[in-house]
PDB file of C-alpha atoms in Angstrom:
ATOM      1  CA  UNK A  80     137.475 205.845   6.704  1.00 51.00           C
ATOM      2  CA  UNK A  81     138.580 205.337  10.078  1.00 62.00           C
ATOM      3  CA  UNK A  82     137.974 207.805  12.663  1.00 74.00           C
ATOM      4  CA  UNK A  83     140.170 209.600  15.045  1.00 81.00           C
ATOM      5  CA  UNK A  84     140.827 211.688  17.657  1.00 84.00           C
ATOM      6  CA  UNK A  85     140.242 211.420  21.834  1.00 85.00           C
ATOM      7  CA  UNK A  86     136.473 210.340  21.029  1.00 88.00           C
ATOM      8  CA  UNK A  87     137.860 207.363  18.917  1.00 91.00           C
ATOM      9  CA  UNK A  88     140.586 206.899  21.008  1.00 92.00           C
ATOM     10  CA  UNK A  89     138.153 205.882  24.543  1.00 92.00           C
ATOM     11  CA  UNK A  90     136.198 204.249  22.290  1.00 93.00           C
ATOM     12  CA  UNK A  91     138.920 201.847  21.267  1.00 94.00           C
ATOM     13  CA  UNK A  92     139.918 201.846  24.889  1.00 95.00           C
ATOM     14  CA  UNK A  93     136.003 200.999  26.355  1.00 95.00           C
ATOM     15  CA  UNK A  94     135.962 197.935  23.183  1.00 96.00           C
ATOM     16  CA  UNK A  95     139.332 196.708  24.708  1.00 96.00           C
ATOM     17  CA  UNK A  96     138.345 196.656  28.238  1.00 96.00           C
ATOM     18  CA  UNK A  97     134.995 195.250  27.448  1.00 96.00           C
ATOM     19  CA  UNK A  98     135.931 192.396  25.441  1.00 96.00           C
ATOM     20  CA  UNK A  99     139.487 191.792  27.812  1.00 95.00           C
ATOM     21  CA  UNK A 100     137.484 191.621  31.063  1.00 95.00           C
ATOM     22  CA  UNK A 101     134.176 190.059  30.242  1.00 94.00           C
ATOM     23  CA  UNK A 102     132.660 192.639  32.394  1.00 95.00           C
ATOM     24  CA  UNK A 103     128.916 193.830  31.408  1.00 94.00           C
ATOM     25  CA  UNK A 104     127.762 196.749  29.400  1.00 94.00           C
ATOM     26  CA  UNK A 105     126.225 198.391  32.257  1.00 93.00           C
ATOM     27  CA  UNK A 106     129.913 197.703  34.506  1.00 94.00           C
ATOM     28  CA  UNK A 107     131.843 199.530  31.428  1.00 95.00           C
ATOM     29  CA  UNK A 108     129.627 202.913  31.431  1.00 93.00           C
ATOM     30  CA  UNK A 109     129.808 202.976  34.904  1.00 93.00           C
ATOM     31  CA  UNK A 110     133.642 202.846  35.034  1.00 94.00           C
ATOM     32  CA  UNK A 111     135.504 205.834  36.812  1.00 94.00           C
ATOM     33  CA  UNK A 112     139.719 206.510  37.135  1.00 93.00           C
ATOM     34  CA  UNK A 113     139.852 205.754  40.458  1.00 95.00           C
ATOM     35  CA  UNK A 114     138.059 201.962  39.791  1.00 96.00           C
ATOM     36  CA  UNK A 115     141.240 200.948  37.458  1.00 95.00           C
ATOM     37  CA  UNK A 116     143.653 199.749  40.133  1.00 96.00           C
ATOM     38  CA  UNK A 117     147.061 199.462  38.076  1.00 95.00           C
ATOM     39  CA  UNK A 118     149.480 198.245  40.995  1.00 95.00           C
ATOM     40  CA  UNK A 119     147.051 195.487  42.086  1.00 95.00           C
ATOM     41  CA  UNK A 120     146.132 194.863  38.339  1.00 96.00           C
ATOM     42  CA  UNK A 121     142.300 194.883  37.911  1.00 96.00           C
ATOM     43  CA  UNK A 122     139.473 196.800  37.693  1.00 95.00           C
ATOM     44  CA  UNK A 123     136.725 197.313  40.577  1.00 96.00           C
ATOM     45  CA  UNK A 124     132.885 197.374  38.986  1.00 96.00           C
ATOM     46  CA  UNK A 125     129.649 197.796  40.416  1.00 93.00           C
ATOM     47  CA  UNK A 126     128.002 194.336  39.067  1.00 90.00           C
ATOM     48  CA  UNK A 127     124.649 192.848  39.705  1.00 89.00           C
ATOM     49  CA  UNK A 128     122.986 193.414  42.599  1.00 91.00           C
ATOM     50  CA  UNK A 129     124.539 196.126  43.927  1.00 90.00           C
ATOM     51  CA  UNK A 130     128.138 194.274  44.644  1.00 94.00           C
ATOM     52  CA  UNK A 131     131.289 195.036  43.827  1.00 95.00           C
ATOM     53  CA  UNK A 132     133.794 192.447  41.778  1.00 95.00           C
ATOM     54  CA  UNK A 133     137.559 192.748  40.706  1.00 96.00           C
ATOM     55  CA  UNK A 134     138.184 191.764  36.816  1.00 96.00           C
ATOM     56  CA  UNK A 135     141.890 191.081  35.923  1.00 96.00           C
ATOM     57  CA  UNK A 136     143.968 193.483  33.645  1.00 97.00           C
ATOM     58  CA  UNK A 137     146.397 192.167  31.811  1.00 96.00           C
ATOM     59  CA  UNK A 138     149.950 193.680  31.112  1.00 96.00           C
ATOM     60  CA  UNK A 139     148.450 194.472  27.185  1.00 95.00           C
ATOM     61  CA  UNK A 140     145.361 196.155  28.691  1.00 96.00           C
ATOM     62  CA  UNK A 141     146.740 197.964  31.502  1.00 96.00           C
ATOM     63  CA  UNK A 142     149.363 199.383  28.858  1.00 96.00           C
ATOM     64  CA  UNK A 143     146.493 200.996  26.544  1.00 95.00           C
ATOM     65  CA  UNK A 144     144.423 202.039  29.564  1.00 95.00           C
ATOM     66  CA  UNK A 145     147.785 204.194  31.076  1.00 95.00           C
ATOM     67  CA  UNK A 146     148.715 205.400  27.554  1.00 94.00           C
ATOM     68  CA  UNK A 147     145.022 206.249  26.743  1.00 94.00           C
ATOM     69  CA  UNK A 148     144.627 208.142  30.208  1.00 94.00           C
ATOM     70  CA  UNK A 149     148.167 209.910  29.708  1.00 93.00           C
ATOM     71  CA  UNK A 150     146.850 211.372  26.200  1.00 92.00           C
ATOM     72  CA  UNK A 151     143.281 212.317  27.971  1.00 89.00           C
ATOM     73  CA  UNK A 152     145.617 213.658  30.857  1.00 88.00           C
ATOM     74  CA  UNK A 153     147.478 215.567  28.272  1.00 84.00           C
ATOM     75  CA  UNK A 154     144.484 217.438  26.954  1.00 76.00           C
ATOM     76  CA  UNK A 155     143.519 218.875  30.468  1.00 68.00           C
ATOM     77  CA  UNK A 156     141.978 215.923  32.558  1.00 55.00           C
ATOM     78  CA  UNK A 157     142.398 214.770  35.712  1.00 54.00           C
ATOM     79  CA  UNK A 158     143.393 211.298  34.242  1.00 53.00           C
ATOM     80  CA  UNK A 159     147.053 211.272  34.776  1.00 47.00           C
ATOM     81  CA  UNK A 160     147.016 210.658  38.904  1.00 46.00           C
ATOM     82  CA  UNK A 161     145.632 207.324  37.972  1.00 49.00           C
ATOM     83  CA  UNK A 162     149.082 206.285  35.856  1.00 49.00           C
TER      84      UNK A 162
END
């Protein structure tokens, strides 16, 4: 009984980004668009203590992030200047 839909879809997305960067819970809710940096190929979180890191993307990750953001572009977002 699998679920889907745009609600299952980001949360497939947030499990893949979570477990392909190592970043922290708290780092993945506070993810925007404009912190996923495709052309430089990582992500830019707020991490402990106020600073901010870079966490790699790799080519599998920053392919479901742009298709995810496309389809969540697609249903009236503001998602697709990020792709």
């Amino acid at each position: 009984n699998a679920r889907r839909g745009p609600e299952a879809d980001r949360d497939r997305v947030m499990l893949l980004v979570f477990l392909g960067t190592g970043i922290r819970l708290r780092e993945l809710v506070g993810l925007n668009v404009g912190d996923v940096l495709f052309d430089d190929k990582h992500l830019r979180v707020q991490a402990k203590g106020g600073r901010v890191a870079t966490r790699f993307l790799n080519s599998q990750l920053r392919r479901e992030l742009r298709r995810y953001l496309r389809a969540r572009a697609g249903a009236g977002s503001d998602a697709a200047r990020a792709c």
